[in-house]
Short mmCIF file of N, CA and C in Angstrom, two decimals:
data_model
loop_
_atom_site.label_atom_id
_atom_site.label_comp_id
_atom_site.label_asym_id
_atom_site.label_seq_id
_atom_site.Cartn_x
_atom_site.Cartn_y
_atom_site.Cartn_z
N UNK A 1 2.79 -23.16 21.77
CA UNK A 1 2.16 -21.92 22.19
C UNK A 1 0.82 -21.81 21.46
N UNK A 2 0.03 -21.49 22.18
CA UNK A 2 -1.54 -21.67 21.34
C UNK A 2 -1.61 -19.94 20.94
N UNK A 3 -1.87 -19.56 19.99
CA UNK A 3 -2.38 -18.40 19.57
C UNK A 3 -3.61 -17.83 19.07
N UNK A 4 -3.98 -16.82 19.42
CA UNK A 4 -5.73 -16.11 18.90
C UNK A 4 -5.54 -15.49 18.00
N UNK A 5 -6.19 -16.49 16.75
CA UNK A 5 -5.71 -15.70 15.31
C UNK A 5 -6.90 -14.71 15.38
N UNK A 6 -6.32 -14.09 14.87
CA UNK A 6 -7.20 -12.87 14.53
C UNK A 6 -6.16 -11.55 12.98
N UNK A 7 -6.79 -11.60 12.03
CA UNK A 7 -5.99 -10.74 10.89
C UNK A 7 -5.83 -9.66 10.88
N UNK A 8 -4.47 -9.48 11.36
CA UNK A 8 -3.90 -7.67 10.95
C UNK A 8 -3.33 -7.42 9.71
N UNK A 9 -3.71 -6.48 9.45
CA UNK A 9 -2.74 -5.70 8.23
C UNK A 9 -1.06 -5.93 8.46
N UNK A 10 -0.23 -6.64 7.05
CA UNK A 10 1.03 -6.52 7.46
C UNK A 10 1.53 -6.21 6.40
N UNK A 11 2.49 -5.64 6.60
CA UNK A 11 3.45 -4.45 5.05
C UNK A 11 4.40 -5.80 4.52
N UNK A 12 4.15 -5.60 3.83
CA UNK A 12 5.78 -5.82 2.90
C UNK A 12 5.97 -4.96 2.61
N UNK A 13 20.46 -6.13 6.98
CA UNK A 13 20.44 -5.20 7.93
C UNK A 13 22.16 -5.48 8.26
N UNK A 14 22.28 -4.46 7.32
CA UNK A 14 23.26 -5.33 7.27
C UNK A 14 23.85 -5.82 8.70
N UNK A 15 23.59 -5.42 10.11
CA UNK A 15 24.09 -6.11 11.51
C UNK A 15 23.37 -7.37 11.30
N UNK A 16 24.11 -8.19 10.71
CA UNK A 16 22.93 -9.90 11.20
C UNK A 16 23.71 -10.66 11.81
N UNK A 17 22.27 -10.71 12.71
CA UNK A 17 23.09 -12.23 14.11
C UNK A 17 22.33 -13.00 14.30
N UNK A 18 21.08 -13.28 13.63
CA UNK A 18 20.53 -14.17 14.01
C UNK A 18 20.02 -15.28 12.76
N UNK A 19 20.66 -16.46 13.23
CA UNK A 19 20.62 -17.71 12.04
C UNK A 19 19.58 -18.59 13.25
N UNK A 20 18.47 -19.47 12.46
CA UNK A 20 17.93 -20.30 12.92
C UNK A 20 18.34 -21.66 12.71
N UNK A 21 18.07 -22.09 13.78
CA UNK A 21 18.77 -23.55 14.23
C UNK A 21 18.62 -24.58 12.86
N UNK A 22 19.43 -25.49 12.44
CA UNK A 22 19.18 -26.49 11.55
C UNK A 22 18.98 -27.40 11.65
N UNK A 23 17.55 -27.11 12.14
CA UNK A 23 16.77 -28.51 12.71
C UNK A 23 16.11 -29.12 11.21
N UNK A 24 16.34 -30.28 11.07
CA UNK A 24 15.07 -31.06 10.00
C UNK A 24 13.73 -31.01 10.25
N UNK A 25 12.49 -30.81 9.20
CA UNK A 25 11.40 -30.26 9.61
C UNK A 25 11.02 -32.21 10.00
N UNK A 26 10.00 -31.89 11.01
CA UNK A 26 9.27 -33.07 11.51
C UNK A 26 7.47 -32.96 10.82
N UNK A 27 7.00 -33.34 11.14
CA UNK A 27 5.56 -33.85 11.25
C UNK A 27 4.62 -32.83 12.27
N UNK A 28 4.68 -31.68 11.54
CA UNK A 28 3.68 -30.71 12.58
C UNK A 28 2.53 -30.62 12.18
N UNK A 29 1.72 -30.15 12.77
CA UNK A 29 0.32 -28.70 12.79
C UNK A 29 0.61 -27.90 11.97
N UNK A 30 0.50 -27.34 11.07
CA UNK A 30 0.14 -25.96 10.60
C UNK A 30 0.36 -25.05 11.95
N UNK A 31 1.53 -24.02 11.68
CA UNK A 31 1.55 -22.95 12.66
C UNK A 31 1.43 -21.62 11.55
N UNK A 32 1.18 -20.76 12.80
CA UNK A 32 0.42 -19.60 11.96
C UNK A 32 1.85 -18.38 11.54
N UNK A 33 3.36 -18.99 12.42
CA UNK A 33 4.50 -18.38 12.07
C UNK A 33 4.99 -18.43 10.20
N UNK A 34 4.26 -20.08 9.79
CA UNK A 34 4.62 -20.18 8.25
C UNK A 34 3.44 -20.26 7.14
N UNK A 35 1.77 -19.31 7.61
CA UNK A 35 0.98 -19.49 6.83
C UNK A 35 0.51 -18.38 6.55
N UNK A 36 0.21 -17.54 8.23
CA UNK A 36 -0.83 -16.23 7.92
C UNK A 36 -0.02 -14.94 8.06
N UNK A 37 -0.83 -13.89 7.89
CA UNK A 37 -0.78 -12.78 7.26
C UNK A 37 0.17 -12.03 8.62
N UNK A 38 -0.47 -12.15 9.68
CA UNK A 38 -0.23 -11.57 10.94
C UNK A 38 -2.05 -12.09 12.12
N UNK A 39 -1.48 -12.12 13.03
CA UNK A 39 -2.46 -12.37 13.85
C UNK A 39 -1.85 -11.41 15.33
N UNK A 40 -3.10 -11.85 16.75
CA UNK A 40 -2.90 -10.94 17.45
C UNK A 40 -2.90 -12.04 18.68
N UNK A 41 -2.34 -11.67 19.90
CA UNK A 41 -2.46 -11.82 21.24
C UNK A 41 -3.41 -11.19 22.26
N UNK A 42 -4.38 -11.99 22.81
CA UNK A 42 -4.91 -11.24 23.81
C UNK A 42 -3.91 -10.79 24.78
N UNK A 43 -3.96 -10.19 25.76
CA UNK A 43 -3.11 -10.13 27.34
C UNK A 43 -3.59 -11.41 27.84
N UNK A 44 -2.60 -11.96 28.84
CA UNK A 44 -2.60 -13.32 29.48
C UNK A 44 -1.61 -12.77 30.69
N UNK A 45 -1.66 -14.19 31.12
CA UNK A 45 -0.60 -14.64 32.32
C UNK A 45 0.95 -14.04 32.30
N UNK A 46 0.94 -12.98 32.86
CA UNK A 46 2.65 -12.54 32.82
C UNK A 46 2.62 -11.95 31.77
N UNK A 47 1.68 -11.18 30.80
CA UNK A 47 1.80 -10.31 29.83
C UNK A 47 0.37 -9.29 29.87
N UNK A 48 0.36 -7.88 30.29
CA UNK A 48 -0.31 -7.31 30.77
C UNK A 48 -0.91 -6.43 29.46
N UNK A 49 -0.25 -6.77 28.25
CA UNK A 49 -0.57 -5.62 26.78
C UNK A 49 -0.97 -7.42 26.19
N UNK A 50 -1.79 -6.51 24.84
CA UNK A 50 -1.98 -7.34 23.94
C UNK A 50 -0.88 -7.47 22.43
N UNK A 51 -0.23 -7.93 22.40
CA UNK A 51 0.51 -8.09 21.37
C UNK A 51 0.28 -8.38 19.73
N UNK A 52 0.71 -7.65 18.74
CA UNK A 52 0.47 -7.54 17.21
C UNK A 52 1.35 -8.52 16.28
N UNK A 53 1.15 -9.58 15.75
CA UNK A 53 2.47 -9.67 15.30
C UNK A 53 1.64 -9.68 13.50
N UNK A 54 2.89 -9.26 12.94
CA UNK A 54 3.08 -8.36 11.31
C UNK A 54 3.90 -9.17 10.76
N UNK A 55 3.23 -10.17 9.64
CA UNK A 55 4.28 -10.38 8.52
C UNK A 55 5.19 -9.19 7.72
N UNK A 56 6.64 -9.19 7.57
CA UNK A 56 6.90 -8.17 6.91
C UNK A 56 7.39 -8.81 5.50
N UNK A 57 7.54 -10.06 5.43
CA UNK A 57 7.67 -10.76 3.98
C UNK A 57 8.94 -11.79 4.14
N UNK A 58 8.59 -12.65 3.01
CA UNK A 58 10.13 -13.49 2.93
C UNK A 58 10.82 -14.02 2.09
N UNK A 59 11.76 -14.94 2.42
CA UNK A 59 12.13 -15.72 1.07
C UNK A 59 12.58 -16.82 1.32
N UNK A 60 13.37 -17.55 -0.02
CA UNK A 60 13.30 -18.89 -0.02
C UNK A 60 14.39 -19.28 -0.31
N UNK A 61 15.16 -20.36 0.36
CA UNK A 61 16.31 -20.69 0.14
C UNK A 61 16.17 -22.28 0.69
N UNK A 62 16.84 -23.20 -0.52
CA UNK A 62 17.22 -24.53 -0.46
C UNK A 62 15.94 -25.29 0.21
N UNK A 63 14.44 -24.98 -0.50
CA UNK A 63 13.42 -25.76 0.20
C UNK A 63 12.91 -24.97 1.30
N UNK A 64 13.83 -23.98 1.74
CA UNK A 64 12.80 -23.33 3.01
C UNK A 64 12.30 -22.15 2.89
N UNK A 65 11.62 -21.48 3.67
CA UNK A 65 10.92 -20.27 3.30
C UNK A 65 10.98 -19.65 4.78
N UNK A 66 11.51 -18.28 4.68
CA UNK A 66 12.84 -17.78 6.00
C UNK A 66 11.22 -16.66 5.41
N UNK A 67 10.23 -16.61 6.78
CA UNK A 67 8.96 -15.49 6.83
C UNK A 67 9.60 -14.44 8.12
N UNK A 68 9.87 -13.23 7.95
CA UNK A 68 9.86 -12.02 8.58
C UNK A 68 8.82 -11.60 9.38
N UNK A 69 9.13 -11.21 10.85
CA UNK A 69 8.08 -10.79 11.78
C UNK A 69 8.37 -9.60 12.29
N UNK A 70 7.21 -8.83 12.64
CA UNK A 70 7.80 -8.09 13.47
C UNK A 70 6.27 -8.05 14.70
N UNK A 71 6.77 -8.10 15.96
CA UNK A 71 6.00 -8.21 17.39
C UNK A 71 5.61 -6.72 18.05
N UNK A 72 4.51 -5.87 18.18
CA UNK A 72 4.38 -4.83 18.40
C UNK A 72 3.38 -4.97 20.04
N UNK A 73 3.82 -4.20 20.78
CA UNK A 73 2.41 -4.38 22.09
C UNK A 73 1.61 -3.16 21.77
N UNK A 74 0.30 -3.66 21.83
CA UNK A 74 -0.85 -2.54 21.86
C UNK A 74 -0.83 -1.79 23.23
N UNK A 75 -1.09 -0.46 23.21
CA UNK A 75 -1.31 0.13 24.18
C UNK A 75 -2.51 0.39 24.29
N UNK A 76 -3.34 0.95 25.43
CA UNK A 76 -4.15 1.12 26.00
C UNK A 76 -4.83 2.18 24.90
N UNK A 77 -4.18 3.47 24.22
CA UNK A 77 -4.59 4.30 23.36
C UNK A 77 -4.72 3.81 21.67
N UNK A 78 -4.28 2.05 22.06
CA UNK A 78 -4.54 1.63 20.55
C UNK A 78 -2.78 2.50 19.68
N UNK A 79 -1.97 2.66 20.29
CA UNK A 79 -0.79 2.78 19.64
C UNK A 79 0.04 1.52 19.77
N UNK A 80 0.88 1.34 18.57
CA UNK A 80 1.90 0.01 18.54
C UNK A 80 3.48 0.60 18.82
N UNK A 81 3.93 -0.38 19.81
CA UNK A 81 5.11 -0.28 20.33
C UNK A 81 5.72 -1.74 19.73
N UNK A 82 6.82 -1.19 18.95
CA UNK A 82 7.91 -2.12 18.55
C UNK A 82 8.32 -3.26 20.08
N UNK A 83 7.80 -4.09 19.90
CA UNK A 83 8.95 -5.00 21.26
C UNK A 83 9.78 -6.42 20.59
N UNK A 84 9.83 -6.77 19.63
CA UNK A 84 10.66 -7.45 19.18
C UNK A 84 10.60 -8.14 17.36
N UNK A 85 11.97 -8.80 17.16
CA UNK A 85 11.71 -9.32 15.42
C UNK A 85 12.16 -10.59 15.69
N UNK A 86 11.58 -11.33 14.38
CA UNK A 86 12.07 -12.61 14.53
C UNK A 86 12.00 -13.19 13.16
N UNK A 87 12.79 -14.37 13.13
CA UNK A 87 12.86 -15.17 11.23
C UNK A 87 12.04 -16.19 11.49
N UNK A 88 10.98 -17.10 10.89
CA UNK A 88 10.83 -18.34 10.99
C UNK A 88 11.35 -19.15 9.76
N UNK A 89 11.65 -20.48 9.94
CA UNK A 89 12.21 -21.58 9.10
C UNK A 89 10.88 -22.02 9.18
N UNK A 90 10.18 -22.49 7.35
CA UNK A 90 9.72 -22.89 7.45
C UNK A 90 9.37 -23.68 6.64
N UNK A 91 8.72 -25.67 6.16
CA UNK A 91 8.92 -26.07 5.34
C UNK A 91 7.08 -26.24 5.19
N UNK A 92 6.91 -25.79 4.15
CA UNK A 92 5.87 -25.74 3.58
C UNK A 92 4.92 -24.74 4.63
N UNK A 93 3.75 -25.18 5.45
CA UNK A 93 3.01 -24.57 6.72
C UNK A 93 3.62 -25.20 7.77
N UNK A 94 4.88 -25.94 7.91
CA UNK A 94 5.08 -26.87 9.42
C UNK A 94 6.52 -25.58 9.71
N UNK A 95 6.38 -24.93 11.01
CA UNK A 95 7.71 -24.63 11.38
C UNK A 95 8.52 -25.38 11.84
N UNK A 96 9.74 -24.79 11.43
CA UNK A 96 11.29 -26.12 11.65
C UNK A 96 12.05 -25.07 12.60
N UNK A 97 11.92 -23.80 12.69
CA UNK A 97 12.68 -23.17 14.25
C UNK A 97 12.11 -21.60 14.02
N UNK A 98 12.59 -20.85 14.83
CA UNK A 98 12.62 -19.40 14.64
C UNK A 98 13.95 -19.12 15.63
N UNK A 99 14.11 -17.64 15.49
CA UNK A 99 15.22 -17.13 15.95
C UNK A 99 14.61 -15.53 15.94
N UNK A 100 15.10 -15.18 17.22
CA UNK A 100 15.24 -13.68 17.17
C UNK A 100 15.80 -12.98 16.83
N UNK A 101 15.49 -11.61 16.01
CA UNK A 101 16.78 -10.76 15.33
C UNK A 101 16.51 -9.37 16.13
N UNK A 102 17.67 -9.27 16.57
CA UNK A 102 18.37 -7.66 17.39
C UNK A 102 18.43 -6.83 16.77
N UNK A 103 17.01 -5.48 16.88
CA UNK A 103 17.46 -4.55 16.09
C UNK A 103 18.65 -3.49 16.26
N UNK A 104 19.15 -3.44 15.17
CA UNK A 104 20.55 -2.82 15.38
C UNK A 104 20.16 -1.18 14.75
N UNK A 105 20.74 0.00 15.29
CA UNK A 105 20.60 1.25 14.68
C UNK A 105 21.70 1.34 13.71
N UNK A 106 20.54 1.86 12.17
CA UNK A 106 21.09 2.24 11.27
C UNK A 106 21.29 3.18 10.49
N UNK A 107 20.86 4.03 11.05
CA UNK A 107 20.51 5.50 10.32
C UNK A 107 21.82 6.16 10.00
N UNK A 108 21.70 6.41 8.42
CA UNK A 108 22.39 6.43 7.18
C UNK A 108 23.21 5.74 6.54
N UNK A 109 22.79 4.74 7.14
CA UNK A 109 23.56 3.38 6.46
C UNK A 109 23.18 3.09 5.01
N UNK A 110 23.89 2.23 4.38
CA UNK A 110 22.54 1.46 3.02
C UNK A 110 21.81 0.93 3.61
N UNK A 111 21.44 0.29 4.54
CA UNK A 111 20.71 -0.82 5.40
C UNK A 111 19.74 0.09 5.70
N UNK A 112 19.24 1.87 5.50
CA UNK A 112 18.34 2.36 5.79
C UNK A 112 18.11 3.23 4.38
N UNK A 113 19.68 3.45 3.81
CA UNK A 113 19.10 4.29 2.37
C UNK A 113 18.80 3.49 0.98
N UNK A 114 19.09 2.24 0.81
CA UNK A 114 19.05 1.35 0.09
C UNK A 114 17.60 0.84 -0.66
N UNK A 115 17.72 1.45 -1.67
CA UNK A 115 16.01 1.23 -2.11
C UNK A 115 15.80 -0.26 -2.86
N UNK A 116 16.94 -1.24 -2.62
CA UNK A 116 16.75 -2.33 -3.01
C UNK A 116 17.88 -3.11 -2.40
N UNK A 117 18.17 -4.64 -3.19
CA UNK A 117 19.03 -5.42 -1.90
C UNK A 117 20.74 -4.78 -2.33
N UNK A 118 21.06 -5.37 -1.32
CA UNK A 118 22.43 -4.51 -1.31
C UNK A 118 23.71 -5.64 -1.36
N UNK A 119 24.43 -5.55 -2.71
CA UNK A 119 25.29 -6.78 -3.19
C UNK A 119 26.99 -6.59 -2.85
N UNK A 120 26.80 -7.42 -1.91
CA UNK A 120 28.20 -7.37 -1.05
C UNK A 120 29.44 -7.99 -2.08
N UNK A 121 30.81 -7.86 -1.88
CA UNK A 121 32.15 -8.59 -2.90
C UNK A 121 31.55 -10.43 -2.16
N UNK A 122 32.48 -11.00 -3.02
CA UNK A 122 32.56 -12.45 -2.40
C UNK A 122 31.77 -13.30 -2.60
N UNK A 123 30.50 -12.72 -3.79
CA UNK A 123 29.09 -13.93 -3.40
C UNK A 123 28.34 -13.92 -2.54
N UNK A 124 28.09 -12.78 -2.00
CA UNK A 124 27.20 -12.44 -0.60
C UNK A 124 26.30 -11.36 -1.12
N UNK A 125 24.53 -11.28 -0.96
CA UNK A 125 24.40 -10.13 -1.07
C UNK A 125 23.57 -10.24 -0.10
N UNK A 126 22.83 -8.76 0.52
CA UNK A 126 21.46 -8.76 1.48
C UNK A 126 20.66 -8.39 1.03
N UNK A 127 19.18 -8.92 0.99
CA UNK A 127 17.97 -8.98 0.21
C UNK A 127 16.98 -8.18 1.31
N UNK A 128 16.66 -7.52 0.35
CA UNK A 128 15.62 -6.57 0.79
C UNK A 128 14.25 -7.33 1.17
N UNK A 129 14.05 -7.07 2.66
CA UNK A 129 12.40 -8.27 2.61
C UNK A 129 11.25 -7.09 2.61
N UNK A 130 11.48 -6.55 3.52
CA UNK A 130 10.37 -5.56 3.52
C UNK A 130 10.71 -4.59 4.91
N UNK A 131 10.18 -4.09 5.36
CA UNK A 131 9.61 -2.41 6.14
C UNK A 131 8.38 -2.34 7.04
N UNK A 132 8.72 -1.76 7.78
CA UNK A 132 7.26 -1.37 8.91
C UNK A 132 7.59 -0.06 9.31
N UNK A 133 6.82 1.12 9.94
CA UNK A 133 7.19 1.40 10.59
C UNK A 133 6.37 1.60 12.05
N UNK A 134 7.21 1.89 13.74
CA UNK A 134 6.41 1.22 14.73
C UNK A 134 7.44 2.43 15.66
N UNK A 135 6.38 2.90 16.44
CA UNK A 135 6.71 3.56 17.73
C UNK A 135 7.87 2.53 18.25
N UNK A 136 8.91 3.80 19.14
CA UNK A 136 10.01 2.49 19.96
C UNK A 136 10.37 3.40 21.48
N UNK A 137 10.41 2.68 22.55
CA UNK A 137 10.00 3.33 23.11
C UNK A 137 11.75 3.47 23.77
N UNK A 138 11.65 4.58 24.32
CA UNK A 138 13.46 4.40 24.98
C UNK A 138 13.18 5.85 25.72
N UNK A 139 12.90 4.78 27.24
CA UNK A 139 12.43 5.85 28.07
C UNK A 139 13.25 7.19 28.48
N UNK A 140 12.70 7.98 28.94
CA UNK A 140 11.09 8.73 28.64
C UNK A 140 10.82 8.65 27.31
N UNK A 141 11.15 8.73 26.41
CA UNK A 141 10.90 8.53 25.38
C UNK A 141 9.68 8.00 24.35
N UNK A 142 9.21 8.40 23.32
CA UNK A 142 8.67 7.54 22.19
C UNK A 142 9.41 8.21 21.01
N UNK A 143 10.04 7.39 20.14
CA UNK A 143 10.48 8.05 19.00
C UNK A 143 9.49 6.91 17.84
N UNK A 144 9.69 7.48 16.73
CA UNK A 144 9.10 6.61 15.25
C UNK A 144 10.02 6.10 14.64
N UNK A 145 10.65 4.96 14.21
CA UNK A 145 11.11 4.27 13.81
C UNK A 145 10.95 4.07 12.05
N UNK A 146 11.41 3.34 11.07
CA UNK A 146 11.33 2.43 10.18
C UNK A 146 12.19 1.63 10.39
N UNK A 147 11.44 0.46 10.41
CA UNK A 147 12.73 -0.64 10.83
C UNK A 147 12.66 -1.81 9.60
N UNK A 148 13.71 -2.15 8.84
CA UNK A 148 13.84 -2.33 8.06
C UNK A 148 14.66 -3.77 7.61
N UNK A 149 14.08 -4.91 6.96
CA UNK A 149 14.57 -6.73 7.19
C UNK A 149 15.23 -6.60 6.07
N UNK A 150 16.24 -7.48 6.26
CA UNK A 150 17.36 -8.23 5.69
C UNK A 150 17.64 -9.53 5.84
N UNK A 151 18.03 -9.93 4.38
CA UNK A 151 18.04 -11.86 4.51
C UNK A 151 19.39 -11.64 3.76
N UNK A 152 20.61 -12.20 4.42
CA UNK A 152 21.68 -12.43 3.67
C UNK A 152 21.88 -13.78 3.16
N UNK A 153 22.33 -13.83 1.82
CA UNK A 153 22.73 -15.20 0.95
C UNK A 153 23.95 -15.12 0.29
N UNK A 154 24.78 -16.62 0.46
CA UNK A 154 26.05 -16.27 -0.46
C UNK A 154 25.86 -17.49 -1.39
N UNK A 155 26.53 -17.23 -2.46
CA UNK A 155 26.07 -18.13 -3.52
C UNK A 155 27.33 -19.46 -3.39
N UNK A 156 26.88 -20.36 -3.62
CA UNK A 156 27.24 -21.69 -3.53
C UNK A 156 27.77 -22.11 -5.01
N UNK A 157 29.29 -22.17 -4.51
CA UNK A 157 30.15 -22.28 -6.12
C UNK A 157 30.02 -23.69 -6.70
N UNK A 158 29.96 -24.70 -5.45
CA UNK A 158 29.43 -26.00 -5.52
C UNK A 158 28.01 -26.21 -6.17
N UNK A 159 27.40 -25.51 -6.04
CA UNK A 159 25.57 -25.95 -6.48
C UNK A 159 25.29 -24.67 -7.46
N UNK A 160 26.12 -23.58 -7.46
CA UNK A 160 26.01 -22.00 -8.34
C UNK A 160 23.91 -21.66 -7.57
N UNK A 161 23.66 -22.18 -6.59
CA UNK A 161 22.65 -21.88 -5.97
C UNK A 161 22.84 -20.84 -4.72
N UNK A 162 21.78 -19.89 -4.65
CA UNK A 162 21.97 -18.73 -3.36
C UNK A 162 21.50 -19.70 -2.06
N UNK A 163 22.60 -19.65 -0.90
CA UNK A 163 21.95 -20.15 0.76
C UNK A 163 22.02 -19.44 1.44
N UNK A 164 21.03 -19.24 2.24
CA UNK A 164 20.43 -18.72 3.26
C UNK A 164 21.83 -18.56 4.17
N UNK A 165 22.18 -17.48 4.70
CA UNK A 165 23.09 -17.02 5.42
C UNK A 165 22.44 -16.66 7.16
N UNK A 166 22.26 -15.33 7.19
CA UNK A 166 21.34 -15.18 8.00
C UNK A 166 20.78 -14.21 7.87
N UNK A 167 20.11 -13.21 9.12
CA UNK A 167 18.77 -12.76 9.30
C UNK A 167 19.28 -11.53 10.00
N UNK A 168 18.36 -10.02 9.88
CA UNK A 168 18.60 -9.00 10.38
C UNK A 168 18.02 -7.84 9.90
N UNK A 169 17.34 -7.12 11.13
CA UNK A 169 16.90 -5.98 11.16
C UNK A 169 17.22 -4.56 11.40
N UNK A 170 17.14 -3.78 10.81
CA UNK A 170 17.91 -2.36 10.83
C UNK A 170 16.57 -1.19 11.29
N UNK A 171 17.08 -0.51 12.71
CA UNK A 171 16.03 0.49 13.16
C UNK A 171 17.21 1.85 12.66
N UNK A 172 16.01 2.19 11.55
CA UNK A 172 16.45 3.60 10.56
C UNK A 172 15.29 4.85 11.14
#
């Protein structure tokens, strides 16, 4: 996918369903999913808005570095509409997959009151990545959102090292 970088401002659950594929990294390009800040989409072919996408932050587990997105469409009045999240796998600047994460409603959960990561029984905890918040639209509707990333890890009794579990976003 070719993209028009261009630099936006980007900020730095418990429902997680989305794990990225465990592919071995190959021999890429530099993509802009495991380097920059956030960049933008013009409108194109079969997409009539211009699209935002927002680093919201990440972390690192066993060599990889799991970067937080979140995808907003510009409107015509210059307002951002939430339209989707996603994790990238990434080894060094080469991406090795992404995956989409389903925001799930969380309001009054810890996953929205939780002012830091939240440490599950068993060797599991969920790590606080970061926050946005983004118009969502649910017609007629516009409501305001904070939608809020999560990286779950359980610790490895074999290696006493934290792995990457999976990925998930909470709309608080």
């Amino acid at each position: 996918m070719v993209l028009a970088l261009g630099l936006v401002l980007g900020l730095a659950a418990p429902t997680l369903v989305a794990t990225p594929a465990s592919a071995q990294p190959t021999a890429q390009a530099r993509d802009p999913l495991c380097w920059a800040d956030g960049f933008s989409e013009p409108p194109g072919i079969g997409r009539p808005v211009a699209l935002t996408w927002s680093r919201i932050g990440n972390r690192s587990n066993s060599g990889y570095t799991y970067r937080y997105w979140m995808v907003q469409e510009v409107s015509s009045a210059s307002n951002l509409y939430y339209q989707r999240s996603l994790v990238a796998r990434c080894s060094g600047d080469s991406l090795v997959s992404t995956a989409t994460i389903t925001a799930t409603s969380g309001s009054g959960t810890a996953a929205c009151t939780s002012a830091g990561d939240i440490h599950l029984p068993v060797g599991s905890t969920e790590r606080f990545v970061g926050q946005r918040v983004s118009a969502y639209v649910q017609s007629p509707f516009v409501f305001t959102y904070t939608f809020r990333y999560w990286h779950r890890e359980t610790l490895s009794i074999a290696t006493l090292q934290w792995v990457y579990q999976s990925s998930g976003v909470v709309r608080c």
